[in-house]
Short mmCIF file of C-alpha atoms in Angstrom, two decimals:
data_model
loop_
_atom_site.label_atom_id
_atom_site.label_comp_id
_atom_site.label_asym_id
_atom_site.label_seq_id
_atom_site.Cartn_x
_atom_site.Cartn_y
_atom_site.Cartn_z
CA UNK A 1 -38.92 -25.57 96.65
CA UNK A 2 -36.82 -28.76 97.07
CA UNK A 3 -36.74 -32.33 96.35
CA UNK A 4 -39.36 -31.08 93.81
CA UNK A 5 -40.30 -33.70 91.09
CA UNK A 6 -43.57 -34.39 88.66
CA UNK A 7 -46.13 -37.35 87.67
CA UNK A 8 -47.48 -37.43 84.40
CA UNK A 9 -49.30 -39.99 82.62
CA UNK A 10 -48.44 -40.81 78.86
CA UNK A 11 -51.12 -39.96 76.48
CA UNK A 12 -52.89 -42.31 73.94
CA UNK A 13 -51.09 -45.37 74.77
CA UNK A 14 -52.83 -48.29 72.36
CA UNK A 15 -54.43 -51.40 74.03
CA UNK A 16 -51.75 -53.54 74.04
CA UNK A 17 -52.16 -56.71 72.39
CA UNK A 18 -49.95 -60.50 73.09
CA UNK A 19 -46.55 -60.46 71.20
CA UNK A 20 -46.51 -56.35 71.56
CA UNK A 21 -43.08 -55.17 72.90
CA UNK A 22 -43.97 -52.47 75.65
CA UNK A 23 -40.81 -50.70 75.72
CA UNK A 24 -40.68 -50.07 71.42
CA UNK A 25 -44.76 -48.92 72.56
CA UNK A 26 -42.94 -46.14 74.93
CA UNK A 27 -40.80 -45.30 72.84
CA UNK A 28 -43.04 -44.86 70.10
CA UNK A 29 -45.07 -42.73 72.76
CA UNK A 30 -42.48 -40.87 73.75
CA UNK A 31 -41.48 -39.54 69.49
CA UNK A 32 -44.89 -38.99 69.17
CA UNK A 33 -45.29 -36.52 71.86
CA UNK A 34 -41.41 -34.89 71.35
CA UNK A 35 -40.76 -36.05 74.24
CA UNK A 36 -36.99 -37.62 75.20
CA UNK A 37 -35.94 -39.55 78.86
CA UNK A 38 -33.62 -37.38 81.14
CA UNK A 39 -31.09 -38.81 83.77
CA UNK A 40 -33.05 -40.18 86.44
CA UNK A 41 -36.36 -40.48 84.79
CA UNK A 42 -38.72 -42.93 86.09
CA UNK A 43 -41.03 -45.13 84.02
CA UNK A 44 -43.97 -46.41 85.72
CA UNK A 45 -45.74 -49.41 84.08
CA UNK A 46 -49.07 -51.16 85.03
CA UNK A 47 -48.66 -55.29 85.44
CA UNK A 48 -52.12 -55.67 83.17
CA UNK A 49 -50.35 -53.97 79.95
CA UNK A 50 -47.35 -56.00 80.81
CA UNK A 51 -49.16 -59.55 81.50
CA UNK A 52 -51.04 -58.34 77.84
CA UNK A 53 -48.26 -58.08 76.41
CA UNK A 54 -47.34 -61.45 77.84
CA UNK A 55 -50.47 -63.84 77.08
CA UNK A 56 -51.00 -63.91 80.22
CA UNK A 57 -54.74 -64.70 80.04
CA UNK A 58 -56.59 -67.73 80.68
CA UNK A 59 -59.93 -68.53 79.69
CA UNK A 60 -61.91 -69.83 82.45
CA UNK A 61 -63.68 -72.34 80.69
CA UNK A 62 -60.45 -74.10 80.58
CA UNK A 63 -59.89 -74.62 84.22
CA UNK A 64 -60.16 -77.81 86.11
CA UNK A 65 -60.45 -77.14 89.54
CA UNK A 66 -58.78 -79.80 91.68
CA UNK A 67 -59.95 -80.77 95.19
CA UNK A 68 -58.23 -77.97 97.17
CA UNK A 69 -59.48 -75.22 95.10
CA UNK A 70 -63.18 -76.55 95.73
CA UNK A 71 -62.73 -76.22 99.40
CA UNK A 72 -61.24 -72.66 99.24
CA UNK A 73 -64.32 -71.74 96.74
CA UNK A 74 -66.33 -73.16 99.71
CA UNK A 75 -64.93 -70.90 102.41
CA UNK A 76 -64.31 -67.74 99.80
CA UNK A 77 -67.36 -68.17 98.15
CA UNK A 78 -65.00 -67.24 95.25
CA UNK A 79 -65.43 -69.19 91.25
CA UNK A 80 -63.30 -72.74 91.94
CA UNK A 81 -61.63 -72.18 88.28
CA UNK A 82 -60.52 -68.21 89.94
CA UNK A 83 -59.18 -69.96 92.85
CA UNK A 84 -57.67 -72.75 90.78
CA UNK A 85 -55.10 -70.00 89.12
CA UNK A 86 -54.66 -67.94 92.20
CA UNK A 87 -53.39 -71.68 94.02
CA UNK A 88 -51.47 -72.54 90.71
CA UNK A 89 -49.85 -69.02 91.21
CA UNK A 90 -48.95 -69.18 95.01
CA UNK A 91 -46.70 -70.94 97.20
CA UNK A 92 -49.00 -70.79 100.62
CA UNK A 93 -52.63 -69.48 101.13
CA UNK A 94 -51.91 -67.03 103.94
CA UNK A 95 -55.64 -66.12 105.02
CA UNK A 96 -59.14 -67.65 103.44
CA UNK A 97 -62.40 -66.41 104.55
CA UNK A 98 -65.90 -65.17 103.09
CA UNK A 99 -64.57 -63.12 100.23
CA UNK A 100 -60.87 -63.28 101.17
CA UNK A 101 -58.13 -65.51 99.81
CA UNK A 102 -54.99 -64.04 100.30
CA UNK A 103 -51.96 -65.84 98.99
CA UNK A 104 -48.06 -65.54 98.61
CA UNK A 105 -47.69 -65.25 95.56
CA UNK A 106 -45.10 -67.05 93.59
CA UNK A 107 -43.13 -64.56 93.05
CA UNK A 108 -42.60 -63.77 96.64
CA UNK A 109 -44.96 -61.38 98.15
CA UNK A 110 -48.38 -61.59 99.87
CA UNK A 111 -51.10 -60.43 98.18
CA UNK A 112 -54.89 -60.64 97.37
CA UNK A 113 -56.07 -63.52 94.78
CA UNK A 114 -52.77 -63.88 93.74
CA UNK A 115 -53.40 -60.81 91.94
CA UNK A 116 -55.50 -61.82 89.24
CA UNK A 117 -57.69 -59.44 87.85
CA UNK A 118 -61.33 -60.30 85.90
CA UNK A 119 -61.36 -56.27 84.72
CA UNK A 120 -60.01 -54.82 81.18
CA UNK A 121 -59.17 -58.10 79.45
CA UNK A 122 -60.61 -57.85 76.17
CA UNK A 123 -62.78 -61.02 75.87
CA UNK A 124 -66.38 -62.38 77.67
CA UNK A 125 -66.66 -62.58 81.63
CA UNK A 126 -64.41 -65.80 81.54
CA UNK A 127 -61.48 -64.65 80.45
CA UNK A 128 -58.60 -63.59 83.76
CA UNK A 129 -55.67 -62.32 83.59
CA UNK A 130 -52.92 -63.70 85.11
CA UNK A 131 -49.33 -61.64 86.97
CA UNK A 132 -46.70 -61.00 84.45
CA UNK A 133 -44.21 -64.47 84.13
CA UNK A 134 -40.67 -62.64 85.47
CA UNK A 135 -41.75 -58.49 86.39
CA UNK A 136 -38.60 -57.92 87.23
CA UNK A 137 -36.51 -59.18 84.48
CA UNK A 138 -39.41 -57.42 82.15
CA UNK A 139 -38.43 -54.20 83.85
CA UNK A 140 -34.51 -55.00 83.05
CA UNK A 141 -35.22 -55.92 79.37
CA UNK A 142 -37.07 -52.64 78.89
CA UNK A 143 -34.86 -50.52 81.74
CA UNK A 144 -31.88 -51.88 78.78
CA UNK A 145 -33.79 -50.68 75.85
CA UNK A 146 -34.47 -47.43 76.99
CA UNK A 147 -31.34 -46.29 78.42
CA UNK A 148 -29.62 -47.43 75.32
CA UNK A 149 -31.97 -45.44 72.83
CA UNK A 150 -32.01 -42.55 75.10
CA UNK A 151 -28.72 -42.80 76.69
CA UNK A 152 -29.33 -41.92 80.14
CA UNK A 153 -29.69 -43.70 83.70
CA UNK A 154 -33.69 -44.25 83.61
CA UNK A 155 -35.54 -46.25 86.35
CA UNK A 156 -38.39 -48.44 85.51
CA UNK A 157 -41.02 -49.82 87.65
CA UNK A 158 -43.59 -52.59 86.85
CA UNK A 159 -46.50 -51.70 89.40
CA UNK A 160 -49.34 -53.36 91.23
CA UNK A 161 -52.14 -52.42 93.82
CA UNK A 162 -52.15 -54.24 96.60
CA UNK A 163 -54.59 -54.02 99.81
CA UNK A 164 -53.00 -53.87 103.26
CA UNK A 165 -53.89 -56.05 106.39
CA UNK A 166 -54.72 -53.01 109.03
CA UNK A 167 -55.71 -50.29 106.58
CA UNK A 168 -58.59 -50.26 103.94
CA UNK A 169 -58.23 -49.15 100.29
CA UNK A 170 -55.44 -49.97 97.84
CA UNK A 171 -52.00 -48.44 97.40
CA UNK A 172 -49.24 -48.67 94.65
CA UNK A 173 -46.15 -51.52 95.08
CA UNK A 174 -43.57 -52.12 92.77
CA UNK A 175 -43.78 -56.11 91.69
CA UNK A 176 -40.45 -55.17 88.76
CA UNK A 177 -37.83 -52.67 89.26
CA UNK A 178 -34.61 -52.25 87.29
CA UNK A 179 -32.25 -49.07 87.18
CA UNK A 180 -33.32 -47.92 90.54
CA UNK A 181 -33.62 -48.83 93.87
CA UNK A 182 -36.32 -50.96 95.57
CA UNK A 183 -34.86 -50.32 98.96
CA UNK A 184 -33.16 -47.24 99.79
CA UNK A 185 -31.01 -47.78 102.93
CA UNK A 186 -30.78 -44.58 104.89
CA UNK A 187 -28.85 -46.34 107.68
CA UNK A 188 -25.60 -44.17 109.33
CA UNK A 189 -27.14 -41.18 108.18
CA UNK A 190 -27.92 -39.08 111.03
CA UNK A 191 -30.76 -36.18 111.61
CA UNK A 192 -30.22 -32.60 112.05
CA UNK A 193 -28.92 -33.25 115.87
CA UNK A 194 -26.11 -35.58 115.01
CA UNK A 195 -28.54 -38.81 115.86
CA UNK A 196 -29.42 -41.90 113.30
CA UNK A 197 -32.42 -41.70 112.09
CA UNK A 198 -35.17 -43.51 113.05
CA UNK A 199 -36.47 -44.78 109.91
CA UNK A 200 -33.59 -45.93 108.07
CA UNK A 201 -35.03 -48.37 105.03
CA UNK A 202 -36.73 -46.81 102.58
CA UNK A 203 -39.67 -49.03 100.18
CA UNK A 204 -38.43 -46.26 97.67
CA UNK A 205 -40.34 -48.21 94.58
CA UNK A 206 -43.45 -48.58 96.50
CA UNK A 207 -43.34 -45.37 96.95
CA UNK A 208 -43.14 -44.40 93.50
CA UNK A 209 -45.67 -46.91 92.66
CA UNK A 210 -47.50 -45.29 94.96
CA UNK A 211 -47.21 -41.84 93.40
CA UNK A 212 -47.75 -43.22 90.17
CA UNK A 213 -51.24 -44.21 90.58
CA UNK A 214 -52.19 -41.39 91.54
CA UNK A 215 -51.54 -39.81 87.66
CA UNK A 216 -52.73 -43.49 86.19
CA UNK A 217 -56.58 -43.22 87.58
CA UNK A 218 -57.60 -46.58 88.61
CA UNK A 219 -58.08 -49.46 86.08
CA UNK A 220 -57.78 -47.06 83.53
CA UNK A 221 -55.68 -48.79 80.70
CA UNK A 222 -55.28 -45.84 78.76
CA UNK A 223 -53.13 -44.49 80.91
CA UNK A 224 -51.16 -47.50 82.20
CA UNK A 225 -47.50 -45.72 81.43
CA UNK A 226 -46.53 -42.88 83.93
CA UNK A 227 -43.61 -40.68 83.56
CA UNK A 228 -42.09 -39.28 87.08
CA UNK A 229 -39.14 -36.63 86.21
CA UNK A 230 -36.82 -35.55 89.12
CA UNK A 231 -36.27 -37.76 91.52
CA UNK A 232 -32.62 -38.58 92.69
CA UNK A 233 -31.94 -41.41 94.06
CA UNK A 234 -28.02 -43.15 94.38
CA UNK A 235 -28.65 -46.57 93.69
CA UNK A 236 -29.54 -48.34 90.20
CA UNK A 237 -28.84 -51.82 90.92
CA UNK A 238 -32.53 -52.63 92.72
CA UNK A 239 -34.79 -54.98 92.11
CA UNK A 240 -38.78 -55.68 93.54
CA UNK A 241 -37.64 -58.66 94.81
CA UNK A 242 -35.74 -57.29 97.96
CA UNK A 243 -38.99 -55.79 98.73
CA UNK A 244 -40.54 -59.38 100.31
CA UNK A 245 -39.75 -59.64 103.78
CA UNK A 246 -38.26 -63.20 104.04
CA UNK A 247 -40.75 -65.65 105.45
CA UNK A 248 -38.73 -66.25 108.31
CA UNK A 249 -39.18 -62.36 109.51
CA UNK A 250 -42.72 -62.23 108.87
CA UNK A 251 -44.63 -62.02 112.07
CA UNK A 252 -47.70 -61.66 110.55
CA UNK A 253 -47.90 -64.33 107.60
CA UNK B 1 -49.36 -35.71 79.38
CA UNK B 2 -52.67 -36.93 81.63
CA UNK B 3 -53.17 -36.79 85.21
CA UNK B 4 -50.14 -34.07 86.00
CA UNK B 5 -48.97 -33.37 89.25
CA UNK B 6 -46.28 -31.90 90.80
CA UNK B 7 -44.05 -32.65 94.29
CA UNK B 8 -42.17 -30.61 96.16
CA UNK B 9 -40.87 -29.61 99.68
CA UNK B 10 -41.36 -25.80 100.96
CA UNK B 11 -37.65 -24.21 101.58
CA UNK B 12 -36.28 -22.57 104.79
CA UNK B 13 -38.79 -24.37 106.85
CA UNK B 14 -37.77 -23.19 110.70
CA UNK B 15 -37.32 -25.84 113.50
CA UNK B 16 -40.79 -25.96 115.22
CA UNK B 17 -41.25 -24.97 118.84
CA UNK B 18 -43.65 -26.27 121.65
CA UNK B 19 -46.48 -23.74 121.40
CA UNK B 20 -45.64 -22.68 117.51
CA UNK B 21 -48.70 -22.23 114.98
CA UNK B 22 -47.73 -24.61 112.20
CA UNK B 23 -50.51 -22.64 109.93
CA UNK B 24 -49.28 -19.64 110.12
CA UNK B 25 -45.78 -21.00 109.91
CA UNK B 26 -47.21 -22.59 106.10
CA UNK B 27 -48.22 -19.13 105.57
CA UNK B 28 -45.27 -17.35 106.42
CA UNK B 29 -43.37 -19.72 104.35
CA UNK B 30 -45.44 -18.98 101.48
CA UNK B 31 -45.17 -15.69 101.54
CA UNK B 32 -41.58 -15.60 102.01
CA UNK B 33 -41.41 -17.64 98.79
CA UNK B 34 -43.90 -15.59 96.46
CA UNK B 35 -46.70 -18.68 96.62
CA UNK B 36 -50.16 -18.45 96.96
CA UNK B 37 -52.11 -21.82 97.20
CA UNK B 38 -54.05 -23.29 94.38
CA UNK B 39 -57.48 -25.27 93.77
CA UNK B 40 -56.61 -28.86 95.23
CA UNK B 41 -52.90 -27.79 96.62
CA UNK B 42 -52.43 -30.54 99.00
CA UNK B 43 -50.36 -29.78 102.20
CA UNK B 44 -48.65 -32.77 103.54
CA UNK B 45 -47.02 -32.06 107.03
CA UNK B 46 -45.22 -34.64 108.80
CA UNK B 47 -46.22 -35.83 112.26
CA UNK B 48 -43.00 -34.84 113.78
CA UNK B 49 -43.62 -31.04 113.51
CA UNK B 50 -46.73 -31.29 115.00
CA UNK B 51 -46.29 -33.45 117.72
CA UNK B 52 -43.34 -30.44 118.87
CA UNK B 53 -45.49 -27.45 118.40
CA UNK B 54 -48.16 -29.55 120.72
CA UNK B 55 -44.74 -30.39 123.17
CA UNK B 56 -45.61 -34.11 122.75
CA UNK B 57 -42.01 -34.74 124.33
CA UNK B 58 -41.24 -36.66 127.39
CA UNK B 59 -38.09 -37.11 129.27
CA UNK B 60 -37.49 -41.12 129.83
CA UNK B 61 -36.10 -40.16 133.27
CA UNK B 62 -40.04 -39.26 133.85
CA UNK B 63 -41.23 -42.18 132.72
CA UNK B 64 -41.89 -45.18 135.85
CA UNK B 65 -42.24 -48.60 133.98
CA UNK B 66 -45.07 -50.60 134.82
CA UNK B 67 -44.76 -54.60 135.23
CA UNK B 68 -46.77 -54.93 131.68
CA UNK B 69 -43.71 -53.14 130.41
CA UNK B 70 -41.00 -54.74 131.92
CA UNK B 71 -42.01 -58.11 130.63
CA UNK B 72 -42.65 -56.93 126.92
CA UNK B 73 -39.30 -54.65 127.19
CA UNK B 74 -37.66 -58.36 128.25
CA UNK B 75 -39.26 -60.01 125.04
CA UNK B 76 -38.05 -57.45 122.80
CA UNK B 77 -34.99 -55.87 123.92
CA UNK B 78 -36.23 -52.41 124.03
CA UNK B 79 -35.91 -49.77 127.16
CA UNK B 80 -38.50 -50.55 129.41
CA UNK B 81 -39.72 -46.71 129.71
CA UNK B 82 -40.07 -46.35 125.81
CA UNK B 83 -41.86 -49.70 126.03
CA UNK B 84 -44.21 -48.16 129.22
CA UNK B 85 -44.62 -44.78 126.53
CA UNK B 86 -45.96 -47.23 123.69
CA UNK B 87 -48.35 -49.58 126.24
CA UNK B 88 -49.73 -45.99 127.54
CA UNK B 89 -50.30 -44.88 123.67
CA UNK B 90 -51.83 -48.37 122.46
CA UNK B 91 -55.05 -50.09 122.78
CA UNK B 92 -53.73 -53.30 122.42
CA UNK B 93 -49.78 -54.95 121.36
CA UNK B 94 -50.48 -56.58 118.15
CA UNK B 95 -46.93 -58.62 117.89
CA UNK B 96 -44.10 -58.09 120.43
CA UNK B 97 -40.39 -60.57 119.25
CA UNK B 98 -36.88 -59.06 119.84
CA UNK B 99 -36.60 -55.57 118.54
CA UNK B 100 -40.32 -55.92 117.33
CA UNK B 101 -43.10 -54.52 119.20
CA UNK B 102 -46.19 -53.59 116.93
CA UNK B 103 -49.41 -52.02 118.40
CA UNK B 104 -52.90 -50.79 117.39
CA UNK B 105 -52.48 -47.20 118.71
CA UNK B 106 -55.14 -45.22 120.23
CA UNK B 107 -55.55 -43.68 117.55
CA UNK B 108 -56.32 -46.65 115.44
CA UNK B 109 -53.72 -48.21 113.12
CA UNK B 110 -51.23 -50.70 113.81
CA UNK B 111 -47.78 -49.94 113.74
CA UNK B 112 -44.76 -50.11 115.71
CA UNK B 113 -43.58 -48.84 118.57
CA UNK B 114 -46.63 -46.37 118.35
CA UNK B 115 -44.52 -44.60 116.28
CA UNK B 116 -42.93 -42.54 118.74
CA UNK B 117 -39.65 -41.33 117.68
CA UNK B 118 -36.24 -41.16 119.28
CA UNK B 119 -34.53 -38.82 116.76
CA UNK B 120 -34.62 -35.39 115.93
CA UNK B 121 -35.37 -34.32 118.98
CA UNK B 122 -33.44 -31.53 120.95
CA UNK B 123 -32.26 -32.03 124.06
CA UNK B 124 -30.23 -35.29 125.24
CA UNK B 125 -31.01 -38.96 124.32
CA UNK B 126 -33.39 -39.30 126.99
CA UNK B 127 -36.25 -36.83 124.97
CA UNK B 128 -38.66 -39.03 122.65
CA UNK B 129 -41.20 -37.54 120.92
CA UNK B 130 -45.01 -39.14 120.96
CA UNK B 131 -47.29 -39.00 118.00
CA UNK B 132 -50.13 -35.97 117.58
CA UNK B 133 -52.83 -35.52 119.79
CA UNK B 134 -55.62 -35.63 116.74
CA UNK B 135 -53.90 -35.43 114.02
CA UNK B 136 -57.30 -35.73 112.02
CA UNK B 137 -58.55 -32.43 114.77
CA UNK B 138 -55.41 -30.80 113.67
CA UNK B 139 -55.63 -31.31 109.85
CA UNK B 140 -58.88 -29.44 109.63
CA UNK B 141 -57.81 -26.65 111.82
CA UNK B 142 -54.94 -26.20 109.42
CA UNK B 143 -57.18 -26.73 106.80
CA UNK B 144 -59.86 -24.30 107.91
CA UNK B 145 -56.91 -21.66 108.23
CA UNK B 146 -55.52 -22.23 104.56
CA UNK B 147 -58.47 -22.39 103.16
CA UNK B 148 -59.75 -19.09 105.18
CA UNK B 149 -56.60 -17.39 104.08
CA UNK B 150 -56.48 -18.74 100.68
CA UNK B 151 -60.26 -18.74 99.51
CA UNK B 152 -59.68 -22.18 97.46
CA UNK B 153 -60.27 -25.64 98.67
CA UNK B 154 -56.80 -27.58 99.71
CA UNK B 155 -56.08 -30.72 101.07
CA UNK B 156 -54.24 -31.36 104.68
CA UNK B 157 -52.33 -34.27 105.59
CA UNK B 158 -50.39 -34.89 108.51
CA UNK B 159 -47.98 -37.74 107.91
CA UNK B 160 -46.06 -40.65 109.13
CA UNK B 161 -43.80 -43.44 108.20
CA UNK B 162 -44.69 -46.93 108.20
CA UNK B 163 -43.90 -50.68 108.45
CA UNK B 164 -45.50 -52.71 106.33
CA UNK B 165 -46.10 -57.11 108.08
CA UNK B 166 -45.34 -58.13 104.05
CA UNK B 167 -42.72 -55.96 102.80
CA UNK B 168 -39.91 -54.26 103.95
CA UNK B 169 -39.07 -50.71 103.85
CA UNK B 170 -41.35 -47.89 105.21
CA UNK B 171 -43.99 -45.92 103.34
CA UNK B 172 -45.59 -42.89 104.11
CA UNK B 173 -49.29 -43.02 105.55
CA UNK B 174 -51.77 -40.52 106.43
CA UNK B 175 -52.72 -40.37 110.13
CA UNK B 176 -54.56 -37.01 109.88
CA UNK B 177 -56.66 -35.76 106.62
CA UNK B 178 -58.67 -32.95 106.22
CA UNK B 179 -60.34 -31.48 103.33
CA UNK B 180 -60.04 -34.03 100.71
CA UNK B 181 -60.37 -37.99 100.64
CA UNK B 182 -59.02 -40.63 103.15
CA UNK B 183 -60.40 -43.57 100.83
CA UNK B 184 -61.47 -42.63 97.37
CA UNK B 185 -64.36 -44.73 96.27
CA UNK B 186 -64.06 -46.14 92.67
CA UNK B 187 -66.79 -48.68 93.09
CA UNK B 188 -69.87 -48.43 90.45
CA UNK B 189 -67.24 -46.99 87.86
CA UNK B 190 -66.22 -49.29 84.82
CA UNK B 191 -63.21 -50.14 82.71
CA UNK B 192 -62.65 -49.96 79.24
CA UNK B 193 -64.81 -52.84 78.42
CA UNK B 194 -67.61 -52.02 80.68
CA UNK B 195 -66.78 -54.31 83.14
CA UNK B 196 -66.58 -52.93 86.82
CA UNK B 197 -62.84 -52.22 88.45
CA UNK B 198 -60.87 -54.32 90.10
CA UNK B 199 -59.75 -52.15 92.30
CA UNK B 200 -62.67 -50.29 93.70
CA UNK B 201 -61.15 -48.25 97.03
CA UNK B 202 -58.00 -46.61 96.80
CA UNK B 203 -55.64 -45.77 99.62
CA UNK B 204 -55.62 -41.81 98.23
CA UNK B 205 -54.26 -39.93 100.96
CA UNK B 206 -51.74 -42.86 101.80
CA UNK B 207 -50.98 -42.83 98.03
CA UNK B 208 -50.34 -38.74 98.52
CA UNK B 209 -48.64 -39.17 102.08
CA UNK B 210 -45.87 -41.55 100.14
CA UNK B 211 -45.81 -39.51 97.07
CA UNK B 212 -44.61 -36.66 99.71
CA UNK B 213 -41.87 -38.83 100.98
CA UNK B 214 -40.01 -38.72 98.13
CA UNK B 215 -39.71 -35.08 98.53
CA UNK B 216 -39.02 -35.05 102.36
CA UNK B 217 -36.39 -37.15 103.07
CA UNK B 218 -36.07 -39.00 105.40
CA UNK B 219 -36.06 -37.50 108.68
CA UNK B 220 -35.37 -34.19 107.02
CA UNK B 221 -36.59 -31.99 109.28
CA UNK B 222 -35.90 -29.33 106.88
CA UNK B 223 -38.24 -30.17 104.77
CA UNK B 224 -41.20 -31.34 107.38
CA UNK B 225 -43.79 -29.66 104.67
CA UNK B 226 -44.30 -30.57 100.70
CA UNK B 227 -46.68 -28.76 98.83
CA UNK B 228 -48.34 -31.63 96.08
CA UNK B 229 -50.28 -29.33 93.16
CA UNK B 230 -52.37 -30.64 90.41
CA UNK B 231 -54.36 -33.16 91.86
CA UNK B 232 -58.11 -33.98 91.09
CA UNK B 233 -60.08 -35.25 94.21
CA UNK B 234 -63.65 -35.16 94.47
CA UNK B 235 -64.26 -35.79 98.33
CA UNK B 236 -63.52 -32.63 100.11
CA UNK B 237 -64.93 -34.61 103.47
CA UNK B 238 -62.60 -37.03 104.25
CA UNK B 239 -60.48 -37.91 107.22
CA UNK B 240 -57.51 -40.33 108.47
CA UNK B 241 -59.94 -42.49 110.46
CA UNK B 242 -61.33 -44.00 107.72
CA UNK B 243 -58.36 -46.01 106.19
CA UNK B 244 -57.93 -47.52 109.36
CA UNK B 245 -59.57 -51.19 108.76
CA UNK B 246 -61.74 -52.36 111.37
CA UNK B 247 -60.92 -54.53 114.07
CA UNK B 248 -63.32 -57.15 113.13
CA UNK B 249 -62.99 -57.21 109.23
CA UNK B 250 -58.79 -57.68 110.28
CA UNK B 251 -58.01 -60.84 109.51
CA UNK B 252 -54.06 -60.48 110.41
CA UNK B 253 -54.08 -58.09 113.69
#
């Protein structure tokens, strides 16, 4: 077998609470179970634990919704205070329409109610919980704690589910990367006849992500930290952002 | 660890001939390697291989472009005869810009250039290779095979690479399933707090299609098949067809 690598979900990982520091959490996670990072590790981590973490909830009792997020309740049919955050969060509203309201999102890519979930937030039905502030300088914070304690080249990931405009159901994206690649450009190398391949860019995160959520279970915060051992992959410079296709490329937008 | 599953590409996979049994070539390659296939093994075989053991090749010097083609191979740079190939594949072109030209295919998705493939084909630079006939027909004969030979229930995907209109990079996608979900249906389940998920529908066998590219390679036709072991699916029923959103719930297409 080649290429061969494995997806595991950490065990018991506590509800994390604001203030908590996520990577001391996986580390603590990690000693508990004798377990230590090898070269090339990937750590997979789900936004909600990280906007915890963050304080990134907002109660929606305390949300004024301004004119233009009373007409977008109108055509959604969505709460005006929900749409209020998901416009405070976005740069554009790329689609509205009877329970639709996709966005681009602040930090650059285009995505469903500007990712804001209602689910797992400790707290009544009016508490939301908002994207982490800066996913991927979270991931580079705890991408520099780790491979210090464990002294080894370790990618981490900060992951989302998204939706996708011409297929239904939800797949994995990387909104955070550090110590790995969030591209992988395959361009100038050729196939087994001496030709360049045909599909030359890689969304190598995404496609961990992707792999990832398939060991986290869905919306299941006690397993928001996955562990995927043996992949190899050149570069450790990425970042999620490279993954937005520029607005000015966007056909579809 | 929670939620464990392993990745990897079968070795010594031969180049696959017009004609060729790709089932029995799985099974030959199992044997050869001492492995028998488990409860929930999921087979993930990329489109490539299958389009060549159906000869899904064409010579461009075949191919007579009609007047629909020349004018979108003018808009987007591309040989008009490929272009005629992906018109005659396509129910519709979605976008068409310079070195863009994205279709829903016949078979149902959008993507571009209805993913027909200029590389790793033998033969001279005039050979492309079209997608699968059914790929979703073909996954359950495979499936029926394996599962005949086996006596346990596995999962078949045939796979592909694509686009995304948001992001950049390719991911993998499955465009034939058989014996385990397309979609996996979360809705009615709850979250830690009661609540119901976010995230009701997952993209599983896209989420498993992408999973496999990270043991493929890109264009590695080596390594066309990767064996993914130790997942839990309900669904045994499911197809390819059904992540394919609908034409009138599409709000980008």
């Amino acid at each position: 077998l080649s290429g061969s690598f494995s997806v595991a979900a950490l065990d018991g990982f506590p509800l994390v609470q604001p203030g908590d520091d996520i990577a001391s959490l996986i580390c603590d996670r990690l000693d508990a179970m004798n377990l230590t990072l090898q070269h090339h590790d990937v750590l997979v981590i789900t936004s909600k634990i990280v906007s915890k973490a963050e304080g990134c909830v907002v109660n929606l009792s305390d949300v004024e919704p301004t004119d233009d997020a009373l007409r977008y309740a109108k055509i959604t049919g969505k709460d005006p205070r929900v749409v209020e955050l998901v416009l405070r969060d976005s740069h554009a509203v790329s689609r509205a329409a009877k329970n639709v309201l996709v966005v681009e999102h602040r930090l650059g890519f285009v995505c469903a109610n500007a990712g804001i979930d209602q689910s797992n937030v400790e707290g009544d039905d009016e508490t939301v919980l908002l994207l982490p502030i800066d996913p991927d300088g979270t991931a580079a914070s705890i991408h520099d704690v780790l491979r210090q304690r464990y002294d080894v080249e370790v990618g981490v990931i900060i992951s989302d589910s998204h939706g996708r405009p011409f297929r239904l159901g939800t797949v994995g994206v990387a909104i955070g990367v550090a110590g790995m690649p969030g591209m992988l450009d395959l361009r100038g190398q050729t196939d087994l006849y001496g030709r360049e391949l045909k599909i030359s860019i890689q969304g190598y995160a995404d496609l961990v992500a992707s792999a990832a959520q398939l060991a986290t279970g869905e919306g299941a915060e006690g397993r928001p930290v996955v562990l995927v051992r043996g992949l190899s992959f050149t570069r450790t410079d990425g970042n999620a952002a490279e993954l937005n296709r520029p607005v000015q490329e966007d056909l579809y937008r």
